[in-house]
Amino acid sequence: MKKNKESIKIVAIKQSFLKFDVRSMIKNPVMFVVEIGLFLSFLLTVNPNLFGAELASGRGLNALVSLILFITILFANYAEALAEGRGKAQASSLRQTKKDMIARRVLADGNIEEVSAQDLKRGDIVSVQAGEVIPNDGEVLEGVATVDESAITGESAPVVKEAGGDFSSVTGGTFVTSDKLIIRIEADPGSSFLDKMISMVEGASRKKTPNEIALSTLLVSLTIIFVVVVVSLHPISGSLGIKIPISILIALTVCLIPTTIGGLLSAIGIAGMDRVTRFNVIAMSGKAVEACGDVDVMMLDKTGTITYGNRLANEFFPVKGVAYEHLVTSAVKASLLDLTPEGKSIVNLAKDKGIEVLQDGVDASKFIEFTAQTRMSGMEMDGTLIQKGASDAVKKYVGHLGGVIPVDTDAIVESISKLGGTPLVVCEGNVILGVIYLKDTIKEGLIERFERLRAMGIKTIMCTGDNPLTAATIAQEAGVDGFIAECKPEDKINEIKKEQALGKVVAMTGDGTNDAPALAQADVGIAMNSGTIAAKEAANMVDLDSDPTKILDVVEIGKQLLMTRGALTTFSIANDVAKYFAVLPALFIIAIPQMNQLNIMNLQTPSSAIISALIFNAIIIPLLIPVAMKGVKYRPDSSNSILKRNLLVYGLGGVITPFILIKLIDMVVAPLLSILGI
């Protein structure tokens, strides 16, 4: 980690010099003016009389001004390069992830070779077994298997995929849960999700947000005003008999224009993108991060976002004539070697109910794996076959063995289905014992997070295709403010548009193809990494951990970005005002002795005053880089309170800091300038 940080800093230093390119500097008008000043002062160092003898100054002063301006730009470039460097490091990490992905490609002679997933191309044949992820979009050529496609359909139950027909298409990133498939890759190289993620991370040339555009306009306006002020000083000083060299006017211009925030503005935005990256969230632009700070409404897809993609055991329902403990014990026996989330949840639920089945004899037992053909799994213990599976599959199996279907089986199955759950029927030989209720389970930590979002004034709305009863149950358990049941893609878009028409900023989280239109319509679209390519392309953020509890973190980072920019802007403007009153009295004190009363810092000479202010102007940028990169501490508060705090802390600090530091620098610089004869 330490080595990685050092390498980022080394790269940032190299980039700091490359960013002196005019094509790069012109994107930042404030620092571009500083670079023009550097160019002019350098020419004056070579030829002091370039603009006439009366505006000339010694080479030593010109060279000193050039050096300080060079350092000022270098520090500003370093701040931006350092912020960009962290994003580049994340891109390198993603490339390594892509490089490490292995696919099993089938050769023409039938043999299998392991290759990097990034080497797969359209037409390649790959073999994917249970427990493996499908490496890219493709078509099933051979085999029948169940595939977890919850990221696409929003349904947590795995679906059967087989060659031919309507169920032969598979999507990269989906998970094979049983059996084996032979797949022909249908995606071209470079169009995978990771390729898009890498390009997103490396997109450091982000779009400016409306707030940032407004701030840039303010900075440009202040720059123009101060340039006009400095230019007007020449005729004014001439009428007073004061000679102000061009190099001093250049230095004065740089001191007075808002170089502090101008040098840090880009770094603040990029650092906002970097901060969400640390939470394993990739943002396509600083605009998306900043928009999070203004979110009023958060819409969330249910399956895979609020609930787990896998349904977990919630209750056991025995049929008439069967003891509750008998059903639970048999269900656990059928699940002891079932390593799927559903199987493990059955064992855990039984323990929670106080029923624990000893695993004696498990080693001698035969585990019956789930297959797409039987749609059942279980265990053969002591000559008895205990299985669990889909209702119709178990009833068909029991009927084939001559068993009788209990009269209340269908009623239990139907009641579970109406609640939006998945019924698993348990049988022992040809006897049906009861039904296991699998249901969507709320992800940990969501309830508390939704409460915090509510405290921040953000309304949460859950979107689900479930019936109103199921939707209401999940919404109450999750603690969301509202829900839309039996929700279709167009319903999500209409709800987002309705909120936006009221002037609200809307964020949408989702993971499925059916979420893509809503993700594109929302002001902030956050796609889960477990979702489809369509969802990720439509969103402007991707959560690599597929953890919706991080929504709050992203919102807080957005608010922190706005607060950081406001705080540093306040400091910068106050800083410039303080420098204005600190430097000008020292310039005119010779011709206008009365201005000595305004020279409260008692700066020794006009040259030392300008050089000291110029040095302060350069060093304040690197001193504020940690604030720009880390951001000011976020506190949920009203806009008025935040403004008052900024004025008190950063405004007052921006006024006081220059007076103290410029005086200290002057005490060191003045004697040195005297020795050098400047």
XYZ file of C-alpha atoms in Angstrom:
678
model
C 0.000 0.000 0.000
C 2.800 2.399 0.970
C 4.696 1.555 -2.212
C 1.552 2.182 -4.266
C 1.077 5.624 -2.691
C 4.704 6.491 -3.420
C 4.361 5.454 -7.068
C 1.216 7.613 -7.396
C 3.143 10.612 -6.067
C 6.053 10.004 -8.448
C 3.693 9.814 -11.427
C 1.907 12.948 -10.183
C 5.216 14.856 -10.087
C 5.949 13.859 -13.704
C 2.438 14.863 -14.770
C 2.843 18.208 -13.003
C 5.500 19.197 -15.545
C 3.575 17.806 -18.527
C 0.530 19.864 -17.552
C 2.448 23.070 -18.343
C 1.278 22.412 -21.907
C -0.814 25.411 -22.982
C -3.534 23.073 -24.289
C -3.933 21.749 -20.764
C -3.539 25.053 -18.931
C -6.108 26.941 -21.014
C -8.831 24.728 -19.509
C -8.207 26.540 -16.223
C -8.486 30.303 -17.023
C -7.086 31.447 -13.668
C -3.935 29.346 -13.863
C -3.631 30.163 -17.571
C -3.267 33.838 -16.612
C -0.528 32.786 -14.183
C 1.251 30.901 -16.979
C 1.082 33.984 -19.204
C 2.667 35.911 -16.343
C 5.380 33.265 -16.096
C 6.088 33.549 -19.824
C 6.327 37.361 -19.679
C 8.516 37.399 -16.568
C 10.829 34.850 -18.180
C 11.159 37.065 -21.266
C 11.941 39.995 -18.962
C 14.627 37.912 -17.296
C 16.266 37.419 -20.687
C 15.697 41.049 -21.792
C 14.808 43.425 -18.902
C 14.165 46.318 -21.358
C 11.673 44.367 -23.454
C 8.837 46.798 -22.628
C 10.970 49.907 -22.305
C 13.480 51.188 -19.811
C 10.902 52.943 -17.612
C 9.063 49.648 -16.975
C 12.241 47.604 -16.581
C 13.575 46.005 -13.430
C 16.682 44.010 -12.612
C 17.202 40.491 -13.899
C 17.367 39.233 -10.322
C 13.811 40.396 -9.526
C 12.484 39.113 -12.860
C 14.131 35.721 -12.324
C 12.789 35.511 -8.776
C 9.242 36.317 -9.933
C 9.580 33.722 -12.726
C 10.733 31.064 -10.276
C 7.887 31.691 -7.829
C 5.271 31.688 -10.617
C 6.716 28.436 -11.941
C 6.428 26.863 -8.487
C 2.862 28.183 -8.114
C 1.738 26.478 -11.329
C 3.701 23.348 -10.449
C 1.906 23.033 -7.110
C -1.503 23.538 -8.773
C -0.680 20.920 -11.425
C 0.508 18.533 -8.722
C -2.807 18.841 -6.861
C -4.732 17.893 -10.004
C -2.295 15.147 -11.036
C -2.348 13.608 -7.566
C -6.154 13.397 -7.644
C -6.085 11.894 -11.145
C -3.348 9.439 -10.161
C -5.556 7.626 -7.691
C -8.136 7.017 -10.394
C -5.442 5.687 -12.717
C -4.346 3.314 -9.971
C -7.910 2.024 -9.685
C -7.959 1.452 -13.456
C -4.748 -0.564 -13.187
C -6.367 -2.648 -10.465
C -9.365 -3.334 -12.708
C -7.072 -4.295 -15.560
C -5.379 -6.804 -13.264
C -8.787 -8.206 -12.307
C -9.650 -8.630 -15.973
C -6.260 -10.169 -16.646
C -6.759 -12.696 -13.825
C -10.178 -13.915 -15.048
C -9.850 -17.427 -16.460
C -12.164 -19.084 -18.993
C -12.118 -22.720 -20.136
C -12.065 -22.599 -23.933
C -13.002 -25.732 -25.929
C -10.590 -26.476 -28.790
C -11.467 -27.962 -32.160
C -10.231 -31.420 -31.065
C -12.453 -31.334 -27.975
C -9.662 -30.624 -25.526
C -10.009 -27.727 -23.067
C -7.457 -24.983 -22.431
C -7.546 -22.332 -19.758
C -7.194 -18.817 -21.160
C -7.587 -15.305 -19.884
C -11.152 -14.055 -20.276
C -9.844 -10.973 -22.073
C -8.497 -13.229 -24.846
C -11.953 -14.571 -25.692
C -13.440 -13.396 -28.978
C -16.707 -13.811 -30.824
C -17.169 -17.428 -31.946
C -15.054 -19.015 -29.196
C -16.566 -22.033 -27.414
C -16.285 -22.199 -23.619
C -17.302 -24.733 -20.993
C -18.910 -23.436 -17.784
C -19.715 -25.715 -14.847
C -21.758 -25.295 -11.683
C -20.215 -22.691 -9.396
C -18.600 -20.754 -12.264
C -19.443 -17.376 -13.770
C -20.245 -17.133 -17.472
C -17.318 -15.091 -18.885
C -19.230 -13.158 -21.546
C -22.511 -12.952 -23.457
C -23.159 -16.064 -25.498
C -25.446 -18.817 -26.799
C -25.857 -22.291 -25.260
C -24.766 -25.023 -27.690
C -24.946 -28.063 -25.395
C -26.231 -28.966 -21.952
C -29.049 -28.097 -19.614
C -28.356 -26.126 -16.442
C -29.867 -23.641 -14.044
C -28.458 -20.130 -14.148
C -28.913 -17.419 -11.563
C -30.140 -14.466 -13.645
C -31.488 -12.323 -10.819
C -29.381 -9.432 -12.135
C -31.351 -9.529 -15.400
C -34.915 -10.435 -14.503
C -35.117 -9.313 -10.903
C -36.272 -12.838 -9.980
C -34.116 -14.649 -7.456
C -35.072 -18.164 -8.566
C -32.561 -19.702 -11.030
C -33.813 -20.360 -14.568
C -33.193 -23.336 -16.811
C -30.929 -22.706 -19.821
C -30.619 -25.169 -22.670
C -29.626 -25.275 -26.318
C -32.229 -24.156 -28.857
C -35.483 -22.350 -28.258
C -36.068 -19.177 -26.271
C -33.835 -20.055 -23.320
C -30.463 -20.521 -24.978
C -29.081 -17.009 -24.547
C -26.825 -16.324 -21.550
C -25.331 -13.108 -20.242
C -21.798 -12.533 -19.039
C -21.582 -12.207 -15.281
C -24.480 -14.567 -14.555
C -23.838 -17.595 -12.347
C -24.282 -21.270 -13.224
C -25.831 -22.985 -10.191
C -26.066 -26.565 -11.472
C -24.867 -28.904 -14.200
C -22.733 -27.770 -17.146
C -23.093 -25.654 -20.295
C -21.150 -25.378 -23.544
C -21.454 -21.770 -24.720
C -20.486 -19.927 -27.904
C -19.248 -16.393 -27.139
C -21.236 -13.718 -28.993
C -19.509 -10.555 -27.691
C -16.616 -8.811 -29.414
C -13.345 -8.183 -27.540
C -13.266 -4.876 -25.694
C -17.020 -4.707 -25.108
C -17.042 -6.416 -21.719
C -18.131 -4.759 -18.510
C -14.576 -4.418 -17.212
C -13.479 -2.684 -20.414
C -16.197 -0.106 -19.876
C -15.299 0.247 -16.190
C -11.649 0.915 -17.069
C -12.605 3.608 -19.557
C -14.931 5.137 -16.970
C -12.206 5.300 -14.331
C -9.693 6.744 -16.759
C -12.191 9.393 -17.849
C -10.501 12.060 -15.758
C -11.616 14.714 -18.283
C -14.952 14.903 -16.507
C -17.853 17.171 -17.379
C -18.251 20.233 -15.191
C -21.309 20.446 -12.990
C -23.655 23.476 -13.005
C -22.260 24.537 -9.619
C -18.720 24.210 -10.897
C -19.559 26.173 -14.058
C -21.056 28.941 -11.903
C -17.954 28.964 -9.717
C -15.668 29.021 -12.770
C -17.625 31.996 -14.097
C -17.132 33.770 -10.763
C -13.397 33.063 -10.794
C -13.018 34.280 -14.384
C -14.955 37.444 -13.517
C -12.754 38.125 -10.481
C -9.655 37.478 -12.578
C -10.770 39.971 -15.230
C -11.607 42.553 -12.560
C -8.221 42.274 -10.867
C -6.384 42.318 -14.207
C -8.196 45.573 -15.028
C -7.313 46.929 -11.566
C -3.634 46.105 -11.988
C -3.504 47.526 -15.525
C -5.060 50.763 -14.242
C -2.331 51.008 -11.592
C 0.222 51.909 -14.272
C -1.297 55.298 -15.223
C -2.255 55.989 -11.587
C 1.250 55.306 -10.324
C 2.711 57.349 -13.185
C 0.650 60.393 -12.169
C 2.035 60.015 -8.637
C 5.608 59.735 -9.903
C 5.880 56.074 -8.898
C 7.626 53.618 -11.206
C 6.119 50.113 -11.050
C 8.056 47.612 -13.228
C 6.205 45.108 -15.397
C 7.471 42.213 -13.261
C 5.884 43.784 -10.163
C 2.581 44.288 -12.015
C 2.672 40.630 -13.106
C 3.380 39.513 -9.557
C 0.619 41.753 -8.214
C -1.864 40.314 -10.730
C -1.064 36.759 -9.658
C -1.360 37.721 -6.002
C -4.777 39.289 -6.405
C -6.554 36.879 -8.767
C -8.121 33.797 -7.076
C -5.214 31.433 -7.743
C -5.833 29.388 -4.591
C -9.250 28.036 -5.547
C -8.299 28.180 -9.244
C -5.407 25.816 -8.568
C -7.464 23.464 -6.397
C -10.842 23.487 -8.181
C -10.124 20.600 -10.540
C -8.459 18.596 -7.771
C -11.543 18.974 -5.556
C -13.820 17.509 -8.244
C -11.509 14.652 -9.140
C -10.889 13.938 -5.448
C -14.669 13.556 -5.047
C -14.577 10.818 -7.683
C -11.609 9.286 -5.876
C -13.425 9.231 -2.535
C -16.320 7.184 -3.958
C -13.722 4.884 -5.541
C -12.363 4.148 -2.077
C -15.819 2.810 -1.250
C -15.480 0.574 -4.329
C -17.916 2.723 -6.311
C -16.883 3.910 -9.764
C -18.263 7.273 -10.904
C -18.303 8.220 -14.574
C -17.946 11.903 -13.735
C -17.574 14.432 -10.956
C -21.032 15.636 -11.953
C -22.548 12.373 -10.761
C -20.763 12.633 -7.412
C -21.789 16.245 -6.903
C -25.397 15.522 -7.894
C -25.494 13.002 -5.032
C -25.119 15.923 -2.664
C -28.439 17.373 -3.873
C -30.501 14.135 -3.954
C -34.071 14.480 -2.641
C -35.549 11.115 -3.686
C -33.886 7.680 -3.744
C -35.581 4.942 -5.787
C -34.399 1.371 -5.262
C -35.012 -1.870 -7.098
C -35.956 -4.671 -4.685
C -34.329 -7.936 -5.751
C -30.553 -7.854 -5.489
C -30.604 -4.322 -4.103
C -32.812 -4.242 -1.007
C -33.069 -8.032 -0.708
C -30.552 -10.769 -1.386
C -30.687 -12.357 -4.816
C -31.036 -15.768 -3.148
C -34.200 -16.539 -1.232
C -33.614 -17.947 2.237
C -35.640 -20.262 4.465
C -38.157 -18.431 6.638
C -40.564 -21.052 7.985
C -41.575 -24.720 7.898
C -45.214 -25.742 7.202
C -46.029 -29.433 7.871
C -49.016 -31.030 6.185
C -51.801 -32.504 8.298
C -50.749 -35.562 10.239
C -47.012 -34.722 10.240
C -45.253 -33.391 13.334
C -43.438 -30.064 13.023
C -40.179 -31.562 14.378
C -40.378 -34.447 11.894
C -40.637 -32.021 8.926
C -37.783 -29.834 10.208
C -35.520 -32.804 10.909
C -36.130 -34.280 7.455
C -35.622 -30.911 5.746
C -32.273 -30.516 7.518
C -31.179 -34.040 6.563
C -31.975 -33.243 2.921
C -29.840 -30.092 3.207
C -26.797 -31.194 5.234
C -24.592 -31.455 2.152
C -26.421 -28.780 0.168
C -23.930 -25.894 0.001
C -26.270 -23.496 -1.800
C -27.473 -20.412 0.125
C -30.955 -21.953 0.268
C -29.621 -25.231 1.685
C -27.502 -23.515 4.322
C -30.409 -21.283 5.314
C -32.605 -24.352 6.000
C -30.027 -25.758 8.423
C -29.573 -22.368 10.103
C -33.339 -21.816 10.439
C -33.716 -25.208 12.126
C -31.007 -24.245 14.636
C -32.825 -20.975 15.304
C -35.949 -23.045 16.007
C -33.984 -25.100 18.534
C -33.824 -28.219 16.360
C -30.323 -29.423 15.510
C -29.762 -32.640 13.589
C -26.649 -34.636 14.365
C -24.508 -35.398 11.346
C -23.784 -38.994 12.356
C -23.769 -41.211 9.299
C -23.527 -38.328 6.825
C -20.256 -39.654 5.438
C -21.928 -42.941 4.524
C -24.884 -41.141 2.982
C -25.400 -40.368 -0.672
C -26.077 -36.744 -1.622
C -28.565 -36.259 -4.474
C -27.556 -33.086 -6.335
C -30.061 -30.710 -7.829
C -30.365 -30.911 -11.602
C -32.370 -28.960 -14.118
C -34.141 -32.174 -15.125
C -35.290 -33.379 -11.669
C -35.513 -29.958 -9.945
C -34.968 -31.761 -6.626
C -32.053 -32.439 -4.286
C -31.646 -34.421 -1.106
C -29.925 -37.216 0.778
C -30.152 -40.996 0.908
C -29.559 -42.026 4.529
C -29.942 -45.556 5.912
C -31.829 -46.618 2.812
C -34.318 -43.735 3.060
C -34.389 -41.047 0.348
C -35.291 -37.596 1.662
C -35.675 -34.844 -0.957
C -36.845 -31.273 -1.362
C -37.736 -29.442 -4.549
C -40.300 -27.675 -6.710
C -43.913 -28.494 -5.905
C -44.862 -29.991 -9.263
C -41.625 -31.995 -9.485
C -42.041 -33.529 -6.007
C -45.733 -34.327 -6.559
C -44.905 -36.021 -9.853
C -42.119 -38.023 -8.175
C -44.326 -39.101 -5.242
C -47.185 -39.998 -7.582
C -44.832 -42.097 -9.701
C -43.905 -44.076 -6.570
C -47.575 -44.643 -5.720
C -47.723 -42.112 -2.900
C -50.731 -39.979 -1.965
C -50.636 -36.186 -2.182
C -51.910 -34.630 1.090
C -55.016 -32.532 0.513
C -53.560 -29.394 2.092
C -50.295 -29.430 0.101
C -51.581 -27.239 -2.711
C -53.146 -24.777 -0.252
C -49.835 -24.303 1.588
C -47.932 -23.933 -1.681
C -50.460 -21.398 -2.985
C -50.419 -19.313 0.220
C -46.606 -19.074 0.087
C -46.697 -18.141 -3.582
C -49.222 -15.362 -2.903
C -46.781 -13.857 -0.423
C -44.174 -13.745 -3.171
C -42.193 -16.609 -1.627
C -40.816 -19.804 -3.104
C -42.298 -23.104 -1.782
C -39.999 -26.135 -1.469
C -41.899 -29.386 -0.868
C -40.176 -31.999 1.311
C -40.774 -35.719 0.844
C -39.464 -38.835 2.572
C -39.655 -41.700 0.099
C -43.172 -41.422 -1.351
C -44.586 -39.432 1.578
C -44.906 -35.638 1.479
C -44.070 -34.112 4.883
C -44.622 -30.408 4.286
C -43.345 -27.235 2.672
C -40.387 -24.912 3.312
C -41.111 -21.207 2.837
C -38.231 -19.424 1.081
C -38.529 -15.647 1.037
C -36.636 -12.537 0.102
C -34.408 -11.448 2.973
C -33.579 -7.799 3.673
C -29.866 -7.022 3.518
C -28.216 -6.161 6.821
C -27.827 -2.516 7.741
C -30.431 -1.195 5.311
C -33.006 -0.205 7.920
C -30.518 1.988 9.782
C -29.237 3.512 6.541
C -32.746 4.375 5.382
C -33.365 6.071 8.730
C -30.271 8.213 8.216
C -31.352 9.076 4.672
C -34.724 10.106 6.063
C -32.984 12.319 8.629
C -31.142 13.990 5.752
C -34.464 14.761 4.076
C -34.171 12.047 1.389
C -37.308 10.016 0.587
C -36.829 6.317 -0.291
C -39.121 4.467 -2.714
C -38.897 0.717 -3.436
C -39.763 -0.572 -6.924
C -40.747 -4.225 -7.310
C -42.637 -6.512 -9.639
C -44.208 -8.277 -6.631
C -47.905 -8.080 -5.837
C -49.016 -5.272 -3.466
C -49.197 -7.594 -0.438
C -45.644 -8.866 -0.838
C -44.383 -5.397 -1.697
C -45.984 -3.902 1.422
C -44.411 -6.596 3.605
C -40.914 -6.044 2.209
C -41.312 -2.243 2.327
C -42.281 -2.373 5.992
C -39.402 -4.702 6.861
C -36.874 -2.563 4.985
C -38.161 0.721 6.378
C -38.582 2.554 3.057
C -40.946 5.530 2.832
C -42.982 4.169 -0.078
C -43.213 1.444 -2.698
C -44.492 0.763 -6.208
C -45.871 -2.772 -6.621
C -46.190 -4.710 -9.888
C -43.767 -2.147 -11.229
C -42.859 -2.199 -14.915
C -39.891 -0.324 -16.447
C -42.152 2.460 -17.716
C -43.621 2.869 -14.209
C -40.172 3.568 -12.804
C -39.477 6.175 -15.482
C -42.843 7.859 -14.937
C -42.243 8.058 -11.182
C -38.796 9.583 -11.718
C -40.160 12.129 -14.200
C -42.957 13.040 -11.776
C -40.467 13.766 -9.001
C -38.164 15.673 -11.366
C -41.098 17.804 -12.535
C -41.448 18.919 -8.904
C -37.844 20.122 -8.973
C -36.479 17.112 -7.085
C -33.097 15.509 -7.734
C -33.691 11.764 -8.104
C -31.260 8.885 -7.605
C -32.037 5.365 -8.808
C -30.332 2.113 -7.866
C -30.842 -1.136 -9.734
C -29.160 -4.148 -11.244
C -31.377 -5.473 -14.025
C -31.919 -4.811 -17.695
C -35.430 -3.707 -16.780
C -33.854 -1.023 -14.551
C -31.711 0.453 -17.353
C -34.267 3.035 -18.629
C -34.859 4.358 -15.100
C -31.116 4.465 -14.367
C -30.628 6.567 -17.494
C -33.517 8.920 -16.635
C -32.442 9.542 -13.034
C -30.106 12.392 -12.118
C -27.911 9.825 -10.375
C -28.009 6.208 -11.571
C -26.204 3.661 -9.379
C -25.969 0.160 -10.845
C -24.971 -2.920 -8.863
C -21.899 -4.754 -10.127
C -23.916 -7.983 -9.934
C -26.275 -6.502 -12.520
C -26.408 -6.603 -16.280
C -24.239 -4.755 -18.762
C -27.285 -2.763 -19.859
C -27.822 -1.482 -16.311
C -24.163 -0.521 -15.910
C -24.085 1.314 -19.237
C -27.217 3.291 -18.363
C -25.960 4.304 -14.907
C -23.374 6.977 -14.115
C -22.089 5.071 -11.080
C -21.390 1.382 -10.498
C -21.141 -0.207 -7.046
C -18.513 -2.925 -7.416
C -19.610 -4.592 -4.145
C -23.328 -4.559 -5.034
C -24.002 -3.227 -1.544
C -26.954 -0.802 -1.453
C -26.055 0.230 2.105
C -23.281 2.329 0.533
C -25.903 4.649 -0.942
C -25.649 6.779 2.187
C -21.861 6.961 1.868
C -22.129 8.151 -1.743
C -24.710 10.798 -0.818
C -22.523 12.040 2.034
C -19.501 12.217 -0.285
C -21.545 14.322 -2.714
C -22.528 16.694 0.081
C -18.927 16.734 1.296
C -17.752 17.696 -2.210
C -20.111 20.677 -2.256
C -19.066 21.706 1.249
C -15.362 21.404 0.415
C -15.690 23.567 -2.660
C -17.706 26.150 -0.721
C -15.243 26.206 2.162
C -12.134 26.595 -0.018
C -13.840 29.201 -2.216
C -14.672 31.224 0.879
C -11.068 30.900 2.070
C -9.658 31.855 -1.337
C -11.778 34.987 -1.798
C -11.089 36.150 1.770
C -7.443 35.357 1.140
C -7.324 37.566 -1.965
C -9.063 40.459 -0.220
C -6.522 40.269 2.619
C -3.601 40.257 0.156
C -5.072 43.277 -1.619
C -4.998 45.355 1.561
C -1.639 43.923 2.625
C 0.310 44.667 -0.563
C -1.086 47.898 -2.036
C -0.210 50.132 0.961
C 3.414 48.989 0.736
C 3.508 49.884 -2.975
C 2.292 53.480 -2.556
C 3.749 54.323 0.852
C 6.678 56.221 -0.704
C 4.503 58.595 -2.749
C 1.647 58.716 -0.260
C 3.102 58.614 3.272
C -0.416 58.680 4.738
C -0.917 55.082 3.482
C 1.564 53.971 6.119
C -1.409 53.806 8.487
C -2.808 50.989 6.326
C 0.519 49.136 6.296
C -0.491 47.266 9.440
C 1.979 44.450 8.739
C 4.804 46.964 8.457
C 6.192 45.338 5.306
C 9.653 46.736 4.744
C 9.807 47.531 1.006
C 7.495 47.349 -2.012
C 9.658 44.572 -3.499
C 9.681 42.506 -0.303
C 5.914 42.999 0.039
C 5.218 41.699 -3.475
C 7.700 38.812 -3.277
C 6.403 37.791 0.166
C 2.799 37.824 -1.084
C 3.847 35.885 -4.174
C 5.630 33.235 -2.105
C 2.602 32.949 0.187
C 0.416 32.582 -2.901
C 2.522 29.630 -4.038
C 2.871 27.754 -0.743
C -0.791 28.046 0.286
C -1.800 25.732 -2.589
C 0.168 22.646 -1.408
C -0.834 23.431 2.185
C -4.494 23.124 1.151
C -4.055 20.003 -1.013
C -4.870 17.656 1.937
C -8.117 19.578 2.531
C -9.028 19.390 -1.166
C -8.217 15.676 -1.356
C -9.767 14.575 1.930
C -12.627 17.064 1.942
C -14.029 18.989 4.875
C -15.911 16.963 7.465
C -19.534 16.418 6.492
C -22.144 17.512 9.016
C -25.874 17.195 8.252
C -26.986 20.799 8.690
C -28.975 23.564 6.998
C -27.504 25.716 4.220
C -27.562 28.808 6.450
C -25.642 27.039 9.198
C -23.058 25.773 6.718
C -22.640 29.287 5.258
C -22.181 30.795 8.715
C -19.601 28.149 9.609
C -17.714 28.741 6.349
C -17.622 32.491 6.923
C -16.502 32.083 10.526
C -13.884 29.374 9.982
C -12.698 29.673 6.367
C -13.642 33.292 5.748
C -12.020 34.623 8.914
C -9.141 32.181 8.483
C -8.672 33.363 4.893
C -8.340 36.946 6.125
C -6.014 36.291 9.062
C -3.683 33.694 7.497
C -2.166 35.985 4.800
C -1.448 38.753 7.312
C 0.475 36.372 9.567
C 2.358 34.354 6.949
C 3.162 37.265 4.614
C 4.663 39.142 7.571
C 6.766 36.132 8.581
C 7.925 35.630 4.986
C 8.731 39.354 4.678
C 10.961 39.170 7.761
C 13.047 36.536 5.962
C 12.805 37.854 2.392
C 13.527 41.564 2.985
C 17.119 41.068 4.268
C 17.849 38.607 1.429
C 16.567 41.039 -1.202
C 18.685 43.758 0.362
C 21.787 41.569 0.123
C 20.956 40.698 -3.518
C 20.314 44.354 -4.314
C 16.735 43.735 -5.445
